[in-house]
Every structure is written in structure tokens, then in C-alpha cells.
mmCIF file with all atom_site columns, C-alpha atoms in Angstrom:
data_model
loop_
_atom_site.group_PDB
_atom_site.id
_atom_site.type_symbol
_atom_site.label_atom_id
_atom_site.label_alt_id
_atom_site.label_comp_id
_atom_site.label_asym_id
_atom_site.label_entity_id
_atom_site.label_seq_id
_atom_site.pdbx_PDB_ins_code
_atom_site.Cartn_x
_atom_site.Cartn_y
_atom_site.Cartn_z
_atom_site.occupancy
_atom_site.B_iso_or_equiv
_atom_site.pdbx_formal_charge
_atom_site.auth_seq_id
_atom_site.auth_comp_id
_atom_site.auth_asym_id
_atom_site.auth_atom_id
_atom_site.pdbx_PDB_model_num
ATOM 1   C CA . MET A 1 1   ? -12.012 5.500   25.902  1.00 0.00 ? 1   MET A CA 1
ATOM 2   C CA . LYS A 1 2   ? -8.446  5.958   27.097  1.00 0.00 ? 2   LYS A CA 1
ATOM 3   C CA . VAL A 1 3   ? -6.388  8.041   24.719  1.00 0.00 ? 3   VAL A CA 1
ATOM 4   C CA . TYR A 1 4   ? -3.398  6.187   23.283  1.00 0.00 ? 4   TYR A CA 1
ATOM 5   C CA . LEU A 1 5   ? -1.365  6.126   20.087  1.00 0.00 ? 5   LEU A CA 1
ATOM 6   C CA . GLY A 1 6   ? -0.581  9.785   20.497  1.00 0.00 ? 6   GLY A CA 1
ATOM 7   C CA . HIS A 1 7   ? 1.152   10.108  17.151  1.00 0.00 ? 7   HIS A CA 1
ATOM 8   C CA . LEU A 1 8   ? -1.793  8.497   15.428  1.00 0.00 ? 8   LEU A CA 1
ATOM 9   C CA . TYR A 1 9   ? -4.061  11.116  16.957  1.00 0.00 ? 9   TYR A CA 1
ATOM 10  C CA . SER A 1 10  ? -1.746  13.908  15.861  1.00 0.00 ? 10  SER A CA 1
ATOM 11  C CA . ALA A 1 11  ? -2.109  12.744  12.272  1.00 0.00 ? 11  ALA A CA 1
ATOM 12  C CA . LEU A 1 12  ? -5.558  14.295  12.229  1.00 0.00 ? 12  LEU A CA 1
ATOM 13  C CA . THR A 1 13  ? -4.034  17.740  12.443  1.00 0.00 ? 13  THR A CA 1
ATOM 14  C CA . VAL A 1 14  ? -2.147  17.225  9.199   1.00 0.00 ? 14  VAL A CA 1
ATOM 15  C CA . SER A 1 15  ? -3.776  18.610  6.062   1.00 0.00 ? 15  SER A CA 1
ATOM 16  C CA . ALA A 1 16  ? -5.683  15.926  4.186   1.00 0.00 ? 16  ALA A CA 1
ATOM 17  C CA . ILE A 1 17  ? -4.036  14.679  1.051   1.00 0.00 ? 17  ILE A CA 1
ATOM 18  C CA . SER A 1 18  ? -6.123  15.202  -2.073  1.00 0.00 ? 18  SER A CA 1
ATOM 19  C CA . ALA A 1 19  ? -8.117  12.323  -3.444  1.00 0.00 ? 19  ALA A CA 1
ATOM 20  C CA . ALA A 1 20  ? -6.105  12.475  -6.641  1.00 0.00 ? 20  ALA A CA 1
ATOM 21  C CA . SER A 1 21  ? -2.968  11.539  -4.766  1.00 0.00 ? 21  SER A CA 1
ATOM 22  C CA . VAL A 1 22  ? -4.506  8.245   -3.785  1.00 0.00 ? 22  VAL A CA 1
ATOM 23  C CA . GLY A 1 23  ? -3.490  7.070   -7.217  1.00 0.00 ? 23  GLY A CA 1
ATOM 24  C CA . ALA A 1 24  ? -0.251  6.490   -5.344  1.00 0.00 ? 24  ALA A CA 1
ATOM 25  C CA . PHE A 1 25  ? -2.025  4.079   -3.018  1.00 0.00 ? 25  PHE A CA 1
ATOM 26  C CA . THR A 1 26  ? -0.653  1.091   -4.898  1.00 0.00 ? 26  THR A CA 1
ATOM 27  C CA . ALA A 1 27  ? 2.759   2.689   -4.694  1.00 0.00 ? 27  ALA A CA 1
ATOM 28  C CA . GLY A 1 28  ? 2.251   2.824   -0.883  1.00 0.00 ? 28  GLY A CA 1
ATOM 29  C CA . VAL A 1 29  ? 1.754   -1.074  -0.672  1.00 0.00 ? 29  VAL A CA 1
ATOM 30  C CA . GLN A 1 30  ? 5.267   -0.814  -2.744  1.00 0.00 ? 30  GLN A CA 1
ATOM 31  C CA . ASN A 1 31  ? 7.064   -0.722  0.642   1.00 0.00 ? 31  ASN A CA 1
ATOM 32  C CA . CYS A 1 32  ? 5.298   -3.957  1.318   1.00 0.00 ? 32  CYS A CA 1
ATOM 33  C CA . GLN A 1 33  ? 7.269   -5.547  -1.526  1.00 0.00 ? 33  GLN A CA 1
ATOM 34  C CA . PHE A 1 34  ? 5.417   -4.162  -4.579  1.00 0.00 ? 34  PHE A CA 1
ATOM 35  C CA . GLN A 1 35  ? 7.452   -2.765  -7.489  1.00 0.00 ? 35  GLN A CA 1
ATOM 36  C CA . TYR A 1 36  ? 6.156   -1.370  -10.692 1.00 0.00 ? 36  TYR A CA 1
ATOM 37  C CA . ARG A 1 37  ? 8.150   0.034   -13.586 1.00 0.00 ? 37  ARG A CA 1
ATOM 38  C CA . ALA A 1 38  ? 6.868   2.323   -16.266 1.00 0.00 ? 38  ALA A CA 1
ATOM 39  C CA . ALA A 1 39  ? 8.305   1.840   -19.730 1.00 0.00 ? 39  ALA A CA 1
ATOM 40  C CA . SER A 1 40  ? 9.451   4.990   -21.502 1.00 0.00 ? 40  SER A CA 1
ATOM 41  C CA . VAL A 1 41  ? 8.258   5.541   -25.036 1.00 0.00 ? 41  VAL A CA 1
ATOM 42  C CA . ALA A 1 42  ? 10.366  7.579   -27.415 1.00 0.00 ? 42  ALA A CA 1
ATOM 43  C CA . SER A 1 43  ? 8.475   10.255  -29.301 1.00 0.00 ? 43  SER A CA 1
ATOM 44  C CA . PRO A 1 44  ? 8.581   9.393   -33.020 1.00 0.00 ? 44  PRO A CA 1
ATOM 45  C CA . ARG A 1 45  ? 9.357   11.820  -35.743 1.00 0.00 ? 45  ARG A CA 1
ATOM 46  C CA . VAL A 1 46  ? 7.547   11.630  -39.067 1.00 0.00 ? 46  VAL A CA 1
ATOM 47  C CA . CYS A 1 47  ? 9.406   12.863  -42.141 1.00 0.00 ? 47  CYS A CA 1
ATOM 48  C CA . ALA A 1 48  ? 7.754   13.790  -45.413 1.00 0.00 ? 48  ALA A CA 1
ATOM 49  C CA . GLN A 1 49  ? 9.971   14.228  -48.426 1.00 0.00 ? 49  GLN A CA 1
ATOM 50  C CA . SER A 1 50  ? 9.243   16.355  -51.502 1.00 0.00 ? 50  SER A CA 1
ATOM 51  C CA . GLN A 1 51  ? 11.326  16.698  -54.645 1.00 0.00 ? 51  GLN A CA 1
ATOM 52  C CA . SER A 1 52  ? 13.387  19.542  -53.196 1.00 0.00 ? 52  SER A CA 1
ATOM 53  C CA . THR A 1 53  ? 12.938  19.658  -49.409 1.00 0.00 ? 53  THR A CA 1
ATOM 54  C CA . THR A 1 54  ? 12.533  17.426  -46.350 1.00 0.00 ? 54  THR A CA 1
ATOM 55  C CA . THR A 1 55  ? 9.997   18.519  -43.727 1.00 0.00 ? 55  THR A CA 1
ATOM 56  C CA . THR A 1 56  ? 10.172  17.159  -40.167 1.00 0.00 ? 56  THR A CA 1
ATOM 57  C CA . LEU A 1 57  ? 6.885   16.958  -38.319 1.00 0.00 ? 57  LEU A CA 1
ATOM 58  C CA . LYS A 1 58  ? 7.012   17.038  -34.554 1.00 0.00 ? 58  LYS A CA 1
ATOM 59  C CA . MET A 1 59  ? 4.495   15.798  -32.001 1.00 0.00 ? 59  MET A CA 1
ATOM 60  C CA . SER A 1 60  ? 3.709   19.427  -31.194 1.00 0.00 ? 60  SER A CA 1
ATOM 61  C CA . ASP A 1 61  ? 2.461   19.928  -34.753 1.00 0.00 ? 61  ASP A CA 1
ATOM 62  C CA . PHE A 1 62  ? -0.550  17.733  -34.046 1.00 0.00 ? 62  PHE A CA 1
ATOM 63  C CA . ASP A 1 63  ? -3.584  18.869  -32.110 1.00 0.00 ? 63  ASP A CA 1
ATOM 64  C CA . PHE A 1 64  ? -3.641  15.828  -29.828 1.00 0.00 ? 64  PHE A CA 1
ATOM 65  C CA . PRO A 1 65  ? -5.964  17.276  -27.150 1.00 0.00 ? 65  PRO A CA 1
ATOM 66  C CA . SER A 1 66  ? -8.741  17.566  -29.723 1.00 0.00 ? 66  SER A CA 1
ATOM 67  C CA . ALA A 1 67  ? -7.739  14.578  -31.846 1.00 0.00 ? 67  ALA A CA 1
ATOM 68  C CA . MET A 1 68  ? -7.542  12.034  -29.009 1.00 0.00 ? 68  MET A CA 1
ATOM 69  C CA . PRO A 1 69  ? -10.138 11.493  -26.295 1.00 0.00 ? 69  PRO A CA 1
ATOM 70  C CA . GLU A 1 70  ? -9.016  12.071  -22.726 1.00 0.00 ? 70  GLU A CA 1
ATOM 71  C CA . LYS A 1 71  ? -8.351  8.992   -20.658 1.00 0.00 ? 71  LYS A CA 1
ATOM 72  C CA . PRO A 1 72  ? -11.228 8.664   -18.199 1.00 0.00 ? 72  PRO A CA 1
ATOM 73  C CA . GLN A 1 73  ? -10.178 9.299   -14.620 1.00 0.00 ? 73  GLN A CA 1
ATOM 74  C CA . GLN A 1 74  ? -10.688 6.530   -12.115 1.00 0.00 ? 74  GLN A CA 1
ATOM 75  C CA . THR A 1 75  ? -12.942 7.043   -9.162  1.00 0.00 ? 75  THR A CA 1
ATOM 76  C CA . MET A 1 76  ? -11.578 6.420   -5.677  1.00 0.00 ? 76  MET A CA 1
ATOM 77  C CA . LYS A 1 77  ? -13.439 3.124   -5.565  1.00 0.00 ? 77  LYS A CA 1
ATOM 78  C CA . GLU A 1 78  ? -11.950 2.036   -8.889  1.00 0.00 ? 78  GLU A CA 1
ATOM 79  C CA . LYS A 1 79  ? -8.466  2.854   -7.631  1.00 0.00 ? 79  LYS A CA 1
ATOM 80  C CA . MET A 1 80  ? -9.026  0.763   -4.531  1.00 0.00 ? 80  MET A CA 1
ATOM 81  C CA . GLU A 1 81  ? -10.396 -2.124  -6.588  1.00 0.00 ? 81  GLU A CA 1
ATOM 82  C CA . GLU A 1 82  ? -7.340  -2.015  -8.836  1.00 0.00 ? 82  GLU A CA 1
ATOM 83  C CA . SER A 1 83  ? -4.990  -1.860  -5.845  1.00 0.00 ? 83  SER A CA 1
ATOM 84  C CA . ALA A 1 84  ? -6.755  -4.811  -4.223  1.00 0.00 ? 84  ALA A CA 1
ATOM 85  C CA . THR A 1 85  ? -6.593  -6.882  -7.403  1.00 0.00 ? 85  THR A CA 1
ATOM 86  C CA . GLN A 1 86  ? -2.878  -6.170  -7.894  1.00 0.00 ? 86  GLN A CA 1
ATOM 87  C CA . PHE A 1 87  ? -2.099  -6.963  -4.264  1.00 0.00 ? 87  PHE A CA 1
ATOM 88  C CA . ILE A 1 88  ? -4.026  -10.239 -4.351  1.00 0.00 ? 88  ILE A CA 1
ATOM 89  C CA . ALA A 1 89  ? -2.348  -11.314 -7.604  1.00 0.00 ? 89  ALA A CA 1
ATOM 90  C CA . ASP A 1 90  ? 1.125   -10.417 -6.330  1.00 0.00 ? 90  ASP A CA 1
ATOM 91  C CA . LEU A 1 91  ? 0.705   -12.213 -3.024  1.00 0.00 ? 91  LEU A CA 1
ATOM 92  C CA . SER A 1 92  ? -0.789  -15.285 -4.710  1.00 0.00 ? 92  SER A CA 1
ATOM 93  C CA . THR A 1 93  ? 2.181   -15.684 -7.046  1.00 0.00 ? 93  THR A CA 1
ATOM 94  C CA . ARG A 1 94  ? 4.767   -15.257 -4.273  1.00 0.00 ? 94  ARG A CA 1
ATOM 95  C CA . LEU A 1 95  ? 3.464   -17.810 -1.787  1.00 0.00 ? 95  LEU A CA 1
ATOM 96  C CA . GLY A 1 96  ? 5.784   -20.796 -1.572  1.00 0.00 ? 96  GLY A CA 1
ATOM 97  C CA . ASP A 1 97  ? 4.645   -24.301 -2.524  1.00 0.00 ? 97  ASP A CA 1
ATOM 98  C CA . GLY A 1 98  ? 2.017   -25.508 -0.077  1.00 0.00 ? 98  GLY A CA 1
ATOM 99  C CA . VAL A 1 99  ? 1.979   -22.187 1.798   1.00 0.00 ? 99  VAL A CA 1
ATOM 100 C CA . ASP A 1 100 ? -1.505  -20.990 2.655   1.00 0.00 ? 100 ASP A CA 1
ATOM 101 C CA . PRO A 1 101 ? -2.451  -17.341 2.232   1.00 0.00 ? 101 PRO A CA 1
ATOM 102 C CA . PRO A 1 102 ? -3.553  -15.420 5.307   1.00 0.00 ? 102 PRO A CA 1
ATOM 103 C CA . PRO A 1 103 ? -7.336  -15.364 5.834   1.00 0.00 ? 103 PRO A CA 1
ATOM 104 C CA . GLU A 1 104 ? -7.220  -11.608 5.229   1.00 0.00 ? 104 GLU A CA 1
ATOM 105 C CA . MET A 1 105 ? -6.591  -12.287 1.535   1.00 0.00 ? 105 MET A CA 1
ATOM 106 C CA . GLU A 1 106 ? -9.863  -14.192 1.153   1.00 0.00 ? 106 GLU A CA 1
ATOM 107 C CA . ALA A 1 107 ? -11.619 -11.424 3.063   1.00 0.00 ? 107 ALA A CA 1
ATOM 108 C CA . LEU A 1 108 ? -10.238 -8.856  0.633   1.00 0.00 ? 108 LEU A CA 1
ATOM 109 C CA . ILE A 1 109 ? -11.273 -10.949 -2.365  1.00 0.00 ? 109 ILE A CA 1
ATOM 110 C CA . LYS A 1 110 ? -14.818 -11.175 -1.011  1.00 0.00 ? 110 LYS A CA 1
ATOM 111 C CA . ALA A 1 111 ? -14.916 -7.429  -0.301  1.00 0.00 ? 111 ALA A CA 1
ATOM 112 C CA . ARG A 1 112 ? -13.773 -6.622  -3.831  1.00 0.00 ? 112 ARG A CA 1
ATOM 113 C CA . ASP A 1 113 ? -16.163 -9.076  -5.467  1.00 0.00 ? 113 ASP A CA 1
ATOM 114 C CA . ALA A 1 114 ? -19.041 -7.802  -3.323  1.00 0.00 ? 114 ALA A CA 1
ATOM 115 C CA . ASP A 1 115 ? -18.663 -4.325  -4.832  1.00 0.00 ? 115 ASP A CA 1
ATOM 116 C CA . SER A 1 116 ? -17.599 -2.872  -1.475  1.00 0.00 ? 116 SER A CA 1
ATOM 117 C CA . ASP A 1 117 ? -16.883 0.838   -1.102  1.00 0.00 ? 117 ASP A CA 1
ATOM 118 C CA . GLU A 1 118 ? -13.392 2.342   -1.138  1.00 0.00 ? 118 GLU A CA 1
ATOM 119 C CA . LYS A 1 119 ? -13.085 2.500   2.657   1.00 0.00 ? 119 LYS A CA 1
ATOM 120 C CA . THR A 1 120 ? -13.842 -1.189  3.066   1.00 0.00 ? 120 THR A CA 1
ATOM 121 C CA . LEU A 1 121 ? -11.298 -2.040  0.379   1.00 0.00 ? 121 LEU A CA 1
ATOM 122 C CA . ALA A 1 122 ? -8.648  0.244   1.888   1.00 0.00 ? 122 ALA A CA 1
ATOM 123 C CA . LEU A 1 123 ? -9.106  -1.401  5.272   1.00 0.00 ? 123 LEU A CA 1
ATOM 124 C CA . GLY A 1 124 ? -8.840  -4.865  3.721   1.00 0.00 ? 124 GLY A CA 1
ATOM 125 C CA . ILE A 1 125 ? -5.654  -3.918  1.895   1.00 0.00 ? 125 ILE A CA 1
ATOM 126 C CA . TYR A 1 126 ? -4.124  -2.484  5.072   1.00 0.00 ? 126 TYR A CA 1
ATOM 127 C CA . GLU A 1 127 ? -4.949  -5.565  7.145   1.00 0.00 ? 127 GLU A CA 1
ATOM 128 C CA . LEU A 1 128 ? -3.559  -7.887  4.469   1.00 0.00 ? 128 LEU A CA 1
ATOM 129 C CA . MET A 1 129 ? -0.432  -5.740  4.186   1.00 0.00 ? 129 MET A CA 1
ATOM 130 C CA . ILE A 1 130 ? 0.208   -6.069  7.909   1.00 0.00 ? 130 ILE A CA 1
ATOM 131 C CA . GLU A 1 131 ? -0.365  -9.822  7.967   1.00 0.00 ? 131 GLU A CA 1
ATOM 132 C CA . GLN A 1 132 ? 1.928   -10.350 4.997   1.00 0.00 ? 132 GLN A CA 1
ATOM 133 C CA . GLY A 1 133 ? 4.687   -8.534  6.839   1.00 0.00 ? 133 GLY A CA 1
ATOM 134 C CA . MET A 1 134 ? 4.061   -10.316 10.139  1.00 0.00 ? 134 MET A CA 1
ATOM 135 C CA . MET A 1 135 ? 3.379   -13.897 8.998   1.00 0.00 ? 135 MET A CA 1
ATOM 136 C CA . TYR A 1 136 ? 5.973   -14.590 6.323   1.00 0.00 ? 136 TYR A CA 1
ATOM 137 C CA . ASP A 1 137 ? 9.676   -14.488 5.606   1.00 0.00 ? 137 ASP A CA 1
ATOM 138 C CA . ILE A 1 138 ? 10.691  -13.233 2.166   1.00 0.00 ? 138 ILE A CA 1
ATOM 139 C CA . ASP A 1 139 ? 13.479  -14.892 0.190   1.00 0.00 ? 139 ASP A CA 1
ATOM 140 C CA . ALA A 1 140 ? 15.837  -12.062 -0.739  1.00 0.00 ? 140 ALA A CA 1
ATOM 141 C CA . GLU A 1 141 ? 16.600  -13.547 -4.153  1.00 0.00 ? 141 GLU A CA 1
ATOM 142 C CA . THR A 1 142 ? 13.257  -14.933 -5.301  1.00 0.00 ? 142 THR A CA 1
ATOM 143 C CA . GLY A 1 143 ? 10.729  -12.927 -3.297  1.00 0.00 ? 143 GLY A CA 1
ATOM 144 C CA . ILE A 1 144 ? 8.996   -16.168 -2.308  1.00 0.00 ? 144 ILE A CA 1
ATOM 145 C CA . LEU A 1 145 ? 7.058   -16.071 0.958   1.00 0.00 ? 145 LEU A CA 1
ATOM 146 C CA . THR A 1 146 ? 7.283   -18.804 3.578   1.00 0.00 ? 146 THR A CA 1
ATOM 147 C CA . PRO A 1 147 ? 5.817   -18.954 7.102   1.00 0.00 ? 147 PRO A CA 1
ATOM 148 C CA . THR A 1 148 ? 8.030   -17.187 9.627   1.00 0.00 ? 148 THR A CA 1
ATOM 149 C CA . GLN A 1 149 ? 9.197   -18.537 12.951  1.00 0.00 ? 149 GLN A CA 1
ATOM 150 C CA . PHE A 1 150 ? 10.537  -15.127 13.963  1.00 0.00 ? 150 PHE A CA 1
ATOM 151 C CA . ASP A 1 151 ? 9.943   -14.126 17.585  1.00 0.00 ? 151 ASP A CA 1
ATOM 152 C CA . VAL A 1 152 ? 9.035   -10.443 17.445  1.00 0.00 ? 152 VAL A CA 1
ATOM 153 C CA . LYS A 1 153 ? 8.861   -9.898  21.187  1.00 0.00 ? 153 LYS A CA 1
ATOM 154 C CA . ALA A 1 154 ? 12.385  -11.248 21.687  1.00 0.00 ? 154 ALA A CA 1
ATOM 155 C CA . ASN A 1 155 ? 13.879  -9.115  18.930  1.00 0.00 ? 155 ASN A CA 1
ATOM 156 C CA . LEU A 1 156 ? 12.528  -5.599  19.408  1.00 0.00 ? 156 LEU A CA 1
ATOM 157 C CA . ASP A 1 157 ? 16.073  -4.233  19.542  1.00 0.00 ? 157 ASP A CA 1
ATOM 158 C CA . ILE A 1 158 ? 16.760  -5.198  15.907  1.00 0.00 ? 158 ILE A CA 1
ATOM 159 C CA . PRO A 1 159 ? 16.571  -2.043  13.730  1.00 0.00 ? 159 PRO A CA 1
ATOM 160 C CA . GLU A 1 160 ? 14.882  -3.851  10.843  1.00 0.00 ? 160 GLU A CA 1
ATOM 161 C CA . VAL A 1 161 ? 12.072  -5.013  13.113  1.00 0.00 ? 161 VAL A CA 1
ATOM 162 C CA . LYS A 1 162 ? 11.415  -1.488  14.322  1.00 0.00 ? 162 LYS A CA 1
ATOM 163 C CA . ALA A 1 163 ? 11.579  -0.166  10.748  1.00 0.00 ? 163 ALA A CA 1
ATOM 164 C CA . GLU A 1 164 ? 8.937   -2.659  9.560   1.00 0.00 ? 164 GLU A CA 1
ATOM 165 C CA . PHE A 1 165 ? 6.550   -1.784  12.388  1.00 0.00 ? 165 PHE A CA 1
ATOM 166 C CA . LYS A 1 166 ? 7.122   1.935   11.880  1.00 0.00 ? 166 LYS A CA 1
ATOM 167 C CA . HIS A 1 167 ? 6.363   1.655   8.175   1.00 0.00 ? 167 HIS A CA 1
ATOM 168 C CA . LEU A 1 168 ? 3.120   -0.235  8.758   1.00 0.00 ? 168 LEU A CA 1
ATOM 169 C CA . TYR A 1 169 ? 2.109   2.132   11.577  1.00 0.00 ? 169 TYR A CA 1
ATOM 170 C CA . SER A 1 170 ? 2.826   5.209   9.454   1.00 0.00 ? 170 SER A CA 1
ATOM 171 C CA . TYR A 1 171 ? 0.906   3.770   6.544   1.00 0.00 ? 171 TYR A CA 1
ATOM 172 C CA . GLY A 1 172 ? -2.183  3.604   8.717   1.00 0.00 ? 172 GLY A CA 1
ATOM 173 C CA . MET A 1 173 ? -1.773  7.289   9.526   1.00 0.00 ? 173 MET A CA 1
ATOM 174 C CA . GLN A 1 174 ? -1.597  8.078   5.808   1.00 0.00 ? 174 GLN A CA 1
ATOM 175 C CA . LEU A 1 175 ? -4.895  6.278   5.283   1.00 0.00 ? 175 LEU A CA 1
ATOM 176 C CA . ILE A 1 176 ? -6.471  8.425   8.007   1.00 0.00 ? 176 ILE A CA 1
ATOM 177 C CA . GLN A 1 177 ? -5.179  11.591  6.354   1.00 0.00 ? 177 GLN A CA 1
ATOM 178 C CA . ARG A 1 178 ? -6.653  10.475  3.035   1.00 0.00 ? 178 ARG A CA 1
ATOM 179 C CA . GLY A 1 179 ? -10.016 9.796   4.619   1.00 0.00 ? 179 GLY A CA 1
ATOM 180 C CA . LEU A 1 180 ? -9.880  6.102   3.777   1.00 0.00 ? 180 LEU A CA 1
ATOM 181 C CA . ILE A 1 181 ? -9.918  4.798   7.354   1.00 0.00 ? 181 ILE A CA 1
ATOM 182 C CA . ASP A 1 182 ? -11.486 6.464   10.374  1.00 0.00 ? 182 ASP A CA 1
ATOM 183 C CA . MET A 1 183 ? -9.576  7.026   13.608  1.00 0.00 ? 183 MET A CA 1
ATOM 184 C CA . ASP A 1 184 ? -11.326 4.398   15.722  1.00 0.00 ? 184 ASP A CA 1
ATOM 185 C CA . THR A 1 185 ? -10.877 1.711   13.076  1.00 0.00 ? 185 THR A CA 1
ATOM 186 C CA . ALA A 1 186 ? -7.189  2.561   12.660  1.00 0.00 ? 186 ALA A CA 1
ATOM 187 C CA . LYS A 1 187 ? -6.651  2.407   16.433  1.00 0.00 ? 187 LYS A CA 1
ATOM 188 C CA . GLU A 1 188 ? -8.279  -1.008  16.597  1.00 0.00 ? 188 GLU A CA 1
ATOM 189 C CA . VAL A 1 189 ? -6.214  -2.389  13.704  1.00 0.00 ? 189 VAL A CA 1
ATOM 190 C CA . VAL A 1 190 ? -2.931  -1.013  15.043  1.00 0.00 ? 190 VAL A CA 1
ATOM 191 C CA . LYS A 1 191 ? -3.614  -2.269  18.570  1.00 0.00 ? 191 LYS A CA 1
ATOM 192 C CA . LYS A 1 192 ? -4.623  -5.778  17.500  1.00 0.00 ? 192 LYS A CA 1
ATOM 193 C CA . ARG A 1 193 ? -2.272  -6.389  14.599  1.00 0.00 ? 193 ARG A CA 1
ATOM 194 C CA . LEU A 1 194 ? 0.836   -4.410  15.528  1.00 0.00 ? 194 LEU A CA 1
ATOM 195 C CA . ILE A 1 195 ? 1.039   -3.380  19.197  1.00 0.00 ? 195 ILE A CA 1
ATOM 196 C CA . ASP A 1 196 ? -0.141  -6.694  20.640  1.00 0.00 ? 196 ASP A CA 1
ATOM 197 C CA . ARG A 1 197 ? 2.543   -8.538  18.659  1.00 0.00 ? 197 ARG A CA 1
ATOM 198 C CA . THR A 1 198 ? 5.260   -6.581  20.454  1.00 0.00 ? 198 THR A CA 1
ATOM 199 C CA . GLY A 1 199 ? 4.003   -7.185  23.990  1.00 0.00 ? 199 GLY A CA 1
ATOM 200 C CA . LEU A 1 200 ? 4.234   -3.448  24.644  1.00 0.00 ? 200 LEU A CA 1
ATOM 201 C CA . SER A 1 201 ? 1.582   -1.098  25.923  1.00 0.00 ? 201 SER A CA 1
ATOM 202 C CA . PRO A 1 202 ? 0.330   1.531   23.442  1.00 0.00 ? 202 PRO A CA 1
ATOM 203 C CA . GLU A 1 203 ? 2.409   4.155   25.234  1.00 0.00 ? 203 GLU A CA 1
ATOM 204 C CA . GLU A 1 204 ? 5.505   1.951   25.187  1.00 0.00 ? 204 GLU A CA 1
ATOM 205 C CA . PHE A 1 205 ? 4.910   1.185   21.520  1.00 0.00 ? 205 PHE A CA 1
ATOM 206 C CA . ASP A 1 206 ? 4.879   4.874   20.594  1.00 0.00 ? 206 ASP A CA 1
ATOM 207 C CA . LYS A 1 207 ? 8.058   5.441   22.606  1.00 0.00 ? 207 LYS A CA 1
ATOM 208 C CA . TRP A 1 208 ? 9.720   2.405   20.991  1.00 0.00 ? 208 TRP A CA 1
ATOM 209 C CA . LEU A 1 209 ? 9.041   3.849   17.534  1.00 0.00 ? 209 LEU A CA 1
ATOM 210 C CA . GLY A 1 210 ? 10.385  7.229   18.611  1.00 0.00 ? 210 GLY A CA 1
ATOM 211 C CA . TYR A 1 211 ? 7.113   9.192   18.759  1.00 0.00 ? 211 TYR A CA 1
#
């Protein structure tokens, strides 16, 4: 097979990111229009009054590690299932009236419901992420998605177009580093869903993105 996507190949030389960091996987689909906010909770203080003194009890006075059970850690598969479910729900709520979802969403739903492994789910999420970015325009105020009429091939000189392709391309490399997608699969996805949309050769595509 002819070697192409040189930067994608070079990703294999980068140290693999630990499995624990894949908890940030959902945060990675954030650049694909996901946003999550964590609410801060103020630590309470409990005061006990006696006839002559007031004693302030702090959180550190309690033996919480032994008093409270540890939150069970998610497996990689569970993280992927949660990411898939959140992505599907988000995309479903943002489609405009009468706008059909891409077929990749139904494929991801079936993969999740079929108890697929984490690699299958990661691939489905990546493919759906790309198609969301390529098939729809996003209303800047409402976030609603509508079918795009944008001509990618005629607008490769627009910085925002290059930035979107570079983000999606780089995300695929991150999945390789995390062991969630193998090299051949990533090459096939990038060639079919990204490079072919630009009308460039793989070598030209890498050069266009600055690799």
C-alpha cells in the first residue's frame, strides 16, 4: 500500500496516552460543539455550640475515605458508551425542524445498543463527528443545525475551513495514540471523509494543513 498521510503515520511514534485520560474523550468531541460545565459546591461548615464555647468542624475532621465508598471507575467501554449517548442526544436536540440526522448517527446508536466494544464505539463517534462538521451549518446564536450548501473545494483558502479539517484530522491521530482506532482504519476514514471532500491528493492534503 502506498504510504500517505505522513503526519498520521508519525503519530505512532508519540507516547500513548494513558487509558485514564480517555475520560476526556467527551471533552474531545467538545471542539465539535459540545460544552459541559461543572457546578462548584461550597464546602459546608458545621458549628456545634456549648454553653461556653463554639466549635467549628471542618471537612478535614471527618474520615471521608473510610466513611464513604469510592466511586467506581468506569471501564473504557463504559466511557465510550457514555460519550456515544451524550453525542447522540446532543445532535438529536440540535437538528433543525425537518432536518434528517446523518446515517452515521443511526449506525452509532445500533453499535451502542448492540453492546459493541470501545473501539467500535470510538470509530462510530469519530465518523459521526466528521459528518456533523461536513454536512451541516450551525446557527451561531441557537446552535441549530441545518443542511449546508457550502462548497468545500472552492473555499480551501478560507482559514476557518482549514481549521475545521485540521481539528478533525488531528482528532483521528489522538484516537490512534489512545489505541482506540488502528492505523489502517484511521487512514481509510480520513481519506474517504476528509481528503476526498477537498479534491486534494493525500500528499497535497498534508501540505495544505501545514504538515
